[in-house]
Coordinates of C-alpha atoms in Angstrom, one line a residue:
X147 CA 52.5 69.2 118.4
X148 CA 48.8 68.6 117.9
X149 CA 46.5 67.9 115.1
X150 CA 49.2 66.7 113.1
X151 CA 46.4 64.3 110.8
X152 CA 46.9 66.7 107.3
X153 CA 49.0 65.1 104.7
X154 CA 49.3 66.6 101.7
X155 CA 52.8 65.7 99.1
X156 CA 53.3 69.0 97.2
X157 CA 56.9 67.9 96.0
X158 CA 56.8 66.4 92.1
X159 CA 58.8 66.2 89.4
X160 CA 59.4 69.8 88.6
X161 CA 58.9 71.1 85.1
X162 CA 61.9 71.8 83.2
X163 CA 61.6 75.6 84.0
X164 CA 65.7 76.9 84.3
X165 CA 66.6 80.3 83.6
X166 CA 70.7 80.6 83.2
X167 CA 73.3 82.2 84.6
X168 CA 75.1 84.2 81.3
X169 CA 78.9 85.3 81.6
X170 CA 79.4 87.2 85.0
X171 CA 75.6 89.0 84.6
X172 CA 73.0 87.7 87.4
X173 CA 71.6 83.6 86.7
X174 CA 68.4 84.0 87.2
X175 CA 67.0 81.2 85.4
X176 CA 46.3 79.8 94.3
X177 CA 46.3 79.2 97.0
X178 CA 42.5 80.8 98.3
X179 CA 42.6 84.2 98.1
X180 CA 41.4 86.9 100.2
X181 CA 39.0 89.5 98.4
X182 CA 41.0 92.1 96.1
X183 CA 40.5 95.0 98.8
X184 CA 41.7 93.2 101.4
X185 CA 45.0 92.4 99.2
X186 CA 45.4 96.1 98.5
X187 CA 45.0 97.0 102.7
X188 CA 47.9 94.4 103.0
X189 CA 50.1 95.8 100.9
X190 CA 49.7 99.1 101.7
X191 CA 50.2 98.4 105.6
X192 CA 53.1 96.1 104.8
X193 CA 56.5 96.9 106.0
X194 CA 59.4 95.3 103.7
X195 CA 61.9 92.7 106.0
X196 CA 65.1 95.0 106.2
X197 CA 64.1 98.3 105.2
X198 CA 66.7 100.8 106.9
X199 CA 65.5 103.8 105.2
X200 CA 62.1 105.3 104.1
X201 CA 61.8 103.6 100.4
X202 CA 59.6 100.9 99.9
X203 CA 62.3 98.1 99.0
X204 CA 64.6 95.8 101.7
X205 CA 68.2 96.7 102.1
X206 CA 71.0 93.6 102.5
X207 CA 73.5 93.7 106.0
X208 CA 76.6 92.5 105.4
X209 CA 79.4 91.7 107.9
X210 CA 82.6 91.7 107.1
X211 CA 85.4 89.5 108.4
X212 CA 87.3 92.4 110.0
X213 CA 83.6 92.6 111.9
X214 CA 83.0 95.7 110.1
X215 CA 78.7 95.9 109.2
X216 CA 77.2 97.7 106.1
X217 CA 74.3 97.9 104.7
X218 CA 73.6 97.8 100.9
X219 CA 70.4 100.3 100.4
X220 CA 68.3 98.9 97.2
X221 CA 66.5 101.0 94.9
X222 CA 66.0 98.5 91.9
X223 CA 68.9 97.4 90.8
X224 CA 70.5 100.7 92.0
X225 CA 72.7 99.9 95.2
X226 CA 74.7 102.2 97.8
X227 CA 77.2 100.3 100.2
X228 CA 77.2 102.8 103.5
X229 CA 78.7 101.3 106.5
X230 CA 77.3 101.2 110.0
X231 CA 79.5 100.2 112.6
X232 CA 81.8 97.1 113.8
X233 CA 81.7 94.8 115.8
X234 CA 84.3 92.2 118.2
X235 CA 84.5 88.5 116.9
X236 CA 82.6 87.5 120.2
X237 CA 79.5 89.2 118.7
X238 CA 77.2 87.1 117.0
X239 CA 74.8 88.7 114.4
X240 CA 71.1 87.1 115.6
X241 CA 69.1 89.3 112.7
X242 CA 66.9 92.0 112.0
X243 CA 63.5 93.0 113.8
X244 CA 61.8 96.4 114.1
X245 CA 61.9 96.4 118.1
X246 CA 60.5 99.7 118.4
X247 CA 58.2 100.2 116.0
X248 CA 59.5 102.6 114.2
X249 CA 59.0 100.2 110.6
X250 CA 62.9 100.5 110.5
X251 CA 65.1 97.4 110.7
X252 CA 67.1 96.9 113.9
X253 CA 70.2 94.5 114.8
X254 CA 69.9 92.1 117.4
X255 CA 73.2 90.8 119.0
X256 CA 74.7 88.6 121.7
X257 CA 78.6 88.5 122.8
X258 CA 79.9 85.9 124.2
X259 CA 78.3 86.0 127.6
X260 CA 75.5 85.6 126.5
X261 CA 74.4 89.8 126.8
X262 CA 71.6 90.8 124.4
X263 CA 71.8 93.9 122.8
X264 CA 70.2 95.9 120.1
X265 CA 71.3 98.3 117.5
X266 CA 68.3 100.7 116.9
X267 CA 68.6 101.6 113.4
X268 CA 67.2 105.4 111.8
X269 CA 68.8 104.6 108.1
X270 CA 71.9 103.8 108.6
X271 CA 73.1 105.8 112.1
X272 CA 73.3 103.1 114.8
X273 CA 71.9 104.1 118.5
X274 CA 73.0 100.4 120.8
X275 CA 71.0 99.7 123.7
X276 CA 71.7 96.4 126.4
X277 CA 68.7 94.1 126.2
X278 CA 69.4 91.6 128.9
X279 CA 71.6 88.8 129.5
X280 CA 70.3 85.2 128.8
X281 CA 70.9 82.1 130.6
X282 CA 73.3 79.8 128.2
X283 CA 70.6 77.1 128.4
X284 CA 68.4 78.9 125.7
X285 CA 69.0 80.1 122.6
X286 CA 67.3 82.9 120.6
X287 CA 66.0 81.0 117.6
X288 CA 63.5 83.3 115.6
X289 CA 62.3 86.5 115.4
X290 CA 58.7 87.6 115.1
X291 CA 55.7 90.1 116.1
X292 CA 53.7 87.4 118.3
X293 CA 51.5 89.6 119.2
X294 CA 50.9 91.9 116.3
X295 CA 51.7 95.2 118.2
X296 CA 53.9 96.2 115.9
X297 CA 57.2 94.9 117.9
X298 CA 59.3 92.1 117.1
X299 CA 59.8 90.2 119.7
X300 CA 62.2 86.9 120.5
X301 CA 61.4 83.3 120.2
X302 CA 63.5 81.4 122.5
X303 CA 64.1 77.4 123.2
X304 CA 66.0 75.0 125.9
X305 CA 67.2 72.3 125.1
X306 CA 64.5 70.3 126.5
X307 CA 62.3 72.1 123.8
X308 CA 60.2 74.1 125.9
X309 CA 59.6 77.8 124.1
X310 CA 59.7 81.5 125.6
X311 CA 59.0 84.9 124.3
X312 CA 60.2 88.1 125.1
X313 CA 57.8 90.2 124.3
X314 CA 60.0 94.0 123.4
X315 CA 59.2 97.6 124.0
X316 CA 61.8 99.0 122.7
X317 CA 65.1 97.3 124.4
X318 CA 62.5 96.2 127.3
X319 CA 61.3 92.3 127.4
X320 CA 58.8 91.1 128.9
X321 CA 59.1 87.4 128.8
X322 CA 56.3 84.5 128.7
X323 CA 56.2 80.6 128.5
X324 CA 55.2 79.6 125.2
X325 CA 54.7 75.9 125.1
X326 CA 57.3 73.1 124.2
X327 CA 58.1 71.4 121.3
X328 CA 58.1 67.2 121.2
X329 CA 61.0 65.7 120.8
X330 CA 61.9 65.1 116.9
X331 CA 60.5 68.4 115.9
X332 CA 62.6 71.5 114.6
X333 CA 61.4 75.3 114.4
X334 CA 62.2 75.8 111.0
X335 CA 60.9 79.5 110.7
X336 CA 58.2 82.3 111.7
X337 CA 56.1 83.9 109.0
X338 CA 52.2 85.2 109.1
X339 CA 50.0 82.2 107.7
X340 CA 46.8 83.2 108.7
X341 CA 46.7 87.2 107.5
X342 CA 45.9 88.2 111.1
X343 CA 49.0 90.5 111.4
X344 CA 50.5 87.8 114.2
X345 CA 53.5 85.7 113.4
X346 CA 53.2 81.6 113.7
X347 CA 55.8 79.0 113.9
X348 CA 56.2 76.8 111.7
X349 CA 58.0 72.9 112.6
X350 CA 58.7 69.9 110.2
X351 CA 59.5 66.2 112.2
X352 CA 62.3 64.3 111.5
X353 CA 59.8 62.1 108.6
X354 CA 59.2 65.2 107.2
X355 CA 55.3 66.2 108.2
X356 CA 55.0 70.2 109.0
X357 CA 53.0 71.5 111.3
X358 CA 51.8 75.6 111.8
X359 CA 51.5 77.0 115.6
X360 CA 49.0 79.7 114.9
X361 CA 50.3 82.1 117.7
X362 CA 48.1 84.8 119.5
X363 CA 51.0 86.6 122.3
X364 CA 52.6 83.4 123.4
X365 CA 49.3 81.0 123.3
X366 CA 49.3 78.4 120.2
X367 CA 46.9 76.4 118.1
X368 CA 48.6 73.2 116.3
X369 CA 47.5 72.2 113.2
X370 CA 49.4 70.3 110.2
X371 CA 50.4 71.4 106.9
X372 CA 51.1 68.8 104.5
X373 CA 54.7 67.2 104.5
X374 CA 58.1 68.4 102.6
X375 CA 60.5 65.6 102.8
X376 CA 64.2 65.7 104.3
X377 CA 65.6 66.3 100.7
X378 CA 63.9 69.6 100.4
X379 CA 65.4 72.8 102.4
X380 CA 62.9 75.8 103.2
X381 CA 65.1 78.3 101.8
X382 CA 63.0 81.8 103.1
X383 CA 59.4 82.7 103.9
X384 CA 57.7 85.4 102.6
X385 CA 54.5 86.9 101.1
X386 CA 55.0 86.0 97.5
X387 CA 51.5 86.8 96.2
X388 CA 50.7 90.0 97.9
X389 CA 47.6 88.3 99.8
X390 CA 48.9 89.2 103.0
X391 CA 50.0 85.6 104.2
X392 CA 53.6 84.1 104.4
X393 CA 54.6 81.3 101.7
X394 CA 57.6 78.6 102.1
X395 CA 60.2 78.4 99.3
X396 CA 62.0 75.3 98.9
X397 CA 64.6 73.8 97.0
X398 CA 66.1 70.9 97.0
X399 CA 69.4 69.5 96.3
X400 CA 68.9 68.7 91.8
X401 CA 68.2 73.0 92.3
X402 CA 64.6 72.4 91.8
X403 CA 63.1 75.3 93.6
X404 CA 59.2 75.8 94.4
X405 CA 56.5 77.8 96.4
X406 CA 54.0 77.3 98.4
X407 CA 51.4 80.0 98.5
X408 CA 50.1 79.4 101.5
X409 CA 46.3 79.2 103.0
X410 CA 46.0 78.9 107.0
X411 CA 48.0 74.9 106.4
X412 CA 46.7 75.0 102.9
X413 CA 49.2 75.1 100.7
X414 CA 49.2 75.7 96.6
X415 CA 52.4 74.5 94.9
X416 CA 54.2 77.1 92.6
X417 CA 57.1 75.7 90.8
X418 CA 59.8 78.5 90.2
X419 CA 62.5 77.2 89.0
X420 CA 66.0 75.9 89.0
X421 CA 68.5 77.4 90.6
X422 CA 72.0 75.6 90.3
X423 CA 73.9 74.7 93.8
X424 CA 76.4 77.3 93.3
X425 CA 73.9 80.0 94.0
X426 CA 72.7 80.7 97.8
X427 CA 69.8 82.0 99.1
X428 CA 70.7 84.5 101.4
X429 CA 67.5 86.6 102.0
X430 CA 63.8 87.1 101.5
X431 CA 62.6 90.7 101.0
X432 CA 60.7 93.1 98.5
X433 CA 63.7 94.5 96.3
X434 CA 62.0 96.0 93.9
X435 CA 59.1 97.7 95.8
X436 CA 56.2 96.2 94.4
X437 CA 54.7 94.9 97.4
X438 CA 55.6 91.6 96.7
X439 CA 58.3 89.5 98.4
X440 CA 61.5 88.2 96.1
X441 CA 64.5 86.2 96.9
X442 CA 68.2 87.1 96.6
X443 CA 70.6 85.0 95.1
X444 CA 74.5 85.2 95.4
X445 CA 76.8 82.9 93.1
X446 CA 79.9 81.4 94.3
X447 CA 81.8 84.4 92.2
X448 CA 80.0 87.3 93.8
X449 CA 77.4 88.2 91.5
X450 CA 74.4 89.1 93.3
X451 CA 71.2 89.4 92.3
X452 CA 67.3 89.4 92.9
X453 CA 64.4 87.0 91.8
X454 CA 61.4 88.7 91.4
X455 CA 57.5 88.3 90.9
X456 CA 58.5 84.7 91.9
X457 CA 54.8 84.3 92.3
X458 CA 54.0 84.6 88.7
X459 CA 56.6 84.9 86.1
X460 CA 59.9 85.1 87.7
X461 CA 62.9 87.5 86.5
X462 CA 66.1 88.9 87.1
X463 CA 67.7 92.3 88.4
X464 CA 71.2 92.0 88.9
X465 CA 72.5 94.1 91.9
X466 CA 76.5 93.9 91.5
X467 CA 79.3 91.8 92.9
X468 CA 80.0 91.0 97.3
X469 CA 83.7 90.2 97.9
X470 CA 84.0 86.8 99.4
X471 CA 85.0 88.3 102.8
X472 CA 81.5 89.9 103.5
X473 CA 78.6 87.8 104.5
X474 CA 75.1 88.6 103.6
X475 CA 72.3 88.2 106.7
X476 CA 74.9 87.2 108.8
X477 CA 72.3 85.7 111.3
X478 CA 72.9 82.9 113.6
X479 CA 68.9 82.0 114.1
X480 CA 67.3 79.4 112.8
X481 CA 66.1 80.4 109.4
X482 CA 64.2 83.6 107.9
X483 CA 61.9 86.0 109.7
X484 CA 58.6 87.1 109.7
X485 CA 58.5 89.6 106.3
X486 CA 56.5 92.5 106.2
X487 CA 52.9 93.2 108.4

């Protein structure tokens, strides 16, 4: 990493801010801005993270134990369960990325050895296409559009740290050295910090600074971003404030839970929060179609449920109850993706 000299402690004593979790209902407890019309272009070109169908809200894949997947399509707190397919126990779930362009969510998977393939998803009728195999030595770690044609493509590391990209057209990659990552640095997620509709990496070091890659196709420009320490997880990144940039939500273990509305590396603390430790963060996405990113939360009973305007004055919609056996997001990447463009 380079340029690593920008310090800045955004972690305090949060205010006493707790909204509760009541019976079996839902618990749910600037940074520079651009100009107000280009806010309203972002929006309207943005494309919510897991959107199957048409609407303008994300949908929630689930995979069940038996390896059966289904998607929950969200329309408020209105929510249809339709199933899409299984899958064998070798096949690992790696996430969701629009491959073709088609602002539809897609499923990337790998099997056991190590084959890449792709689920190309019109709602939820499945079309599956081989990718390519992979050499065991790297590992598929994020997925982002790198070079903002519209695309997701893969992020991929060794474990000597240095980075590739497959660049996709569809189920064709095109692949690209990307750098390499010093030793005591972690990916911890992809998200668009800049606005320019490309997505960046962002690391944190094992004393806790972060640091952005601003990304243009599989070139980089380091640059540090303040520091989060080791108690504090990044939980999902999204656009939180509608000004076309990704922000980091944290939490940490007390259930203290914050944003940061990011700027480039500058970052504007947002405190949210409290959300109690037996609540998980499965997924950042835009559930109730206002163009603005949420979170959802699951408790440890199966309640599910949505923060929203998380960027202002958080609230709740409740969105029903997932039996134990189905897992939300099942990814086995790094951390969140890239939301919206």
């Amino acid at each position: 990493m380079t340029k690593m000299s920008h310090h800045v402690h955004l972690f305090g004593v949060s205010r006493a801010l707790t909204v509760s979790v009541l019976a079996s209902t839902l618990a749910l407890a600037s940074c520079g801005n651009r100009d107000q019309e280009n806010q309203e272009q972002a929006a309207s070109q943005r494309v919510p993270f897991a959107a199957f169908n048409d609407d303008a809200t994300s949908d929630v894949l689930m995979r069940h134990t038996s390896g059966a997947l289904a998607v929950w399509l969200i329309n408020g707190d209105a929510t249809t369960r339709q199933g899409i397919g299984e899958l064998d126990a070798s096949v690992n779930v790696l996430g969701l990325g629009d491959f073709d362009g088609d602002r539809h969510a897609d499923v990337l998977m790998q099997n056991a050895d190590g084959n890449v393939g792709i689920w190309f998803m019109s709602g939820v009728t499945a079309r599956g296409e081989a990718v390519a195999p992979l050499d065991s030595q790297w590992s598929i770690v994020e997925i982002g559009d790198f070079d903002g044609d519209g695309k997701s493509d893969l992020l991929m590391q060794d474990a000597g740290g240095h980075l590739n990209i497959w660049f996709m057209n569809g189920a064709v990659p095109r692949s690209e050295s990307a750098g390499t990552v010093d030793a005591g640095w972690t990916i911890e997620g992809v998200g668009d910090f800049d606005g320019d509709r490309k997505s960046d990496i962002i690391m944190r070091n094992d004393a806790g600074a972060l640091g952005v890659w601003f990304m243009n196709g599989a070139a980089s420009r380091g640059e540090g971003a303040g520091e989060a320490p080791r108690a504090w997880t990044l939980e999902g990144i999204g656009d939180f404030n509608g000004d076309g940039r990704s922000d980091l939500l944290w939490r940490n273990a007390s259930g203290a839970t914050n944003l940061w509305l990011m700027n480039g590396v500058n970052p504007t603390l947002t405190e949210v929060g409290n959300i109690s430790g037996d609540w998980t963060i499965p997924q950042v996405g835009d559930f109730d179609g206002d163009g603005l990113d949420d979170f959802l939360v699951r408790h440890s009973n199966g309640s599910l449920g949505a923060w929203v305007t998380v960027g202002s004055s958080p609230s709740g919609i409740p969105l029903g109850d997932v039996d134990s056996e189905w897992v939300i997001n099942p990814r086995a990447t790094a951390s969140e993706r890239l939301r919206g463009r």
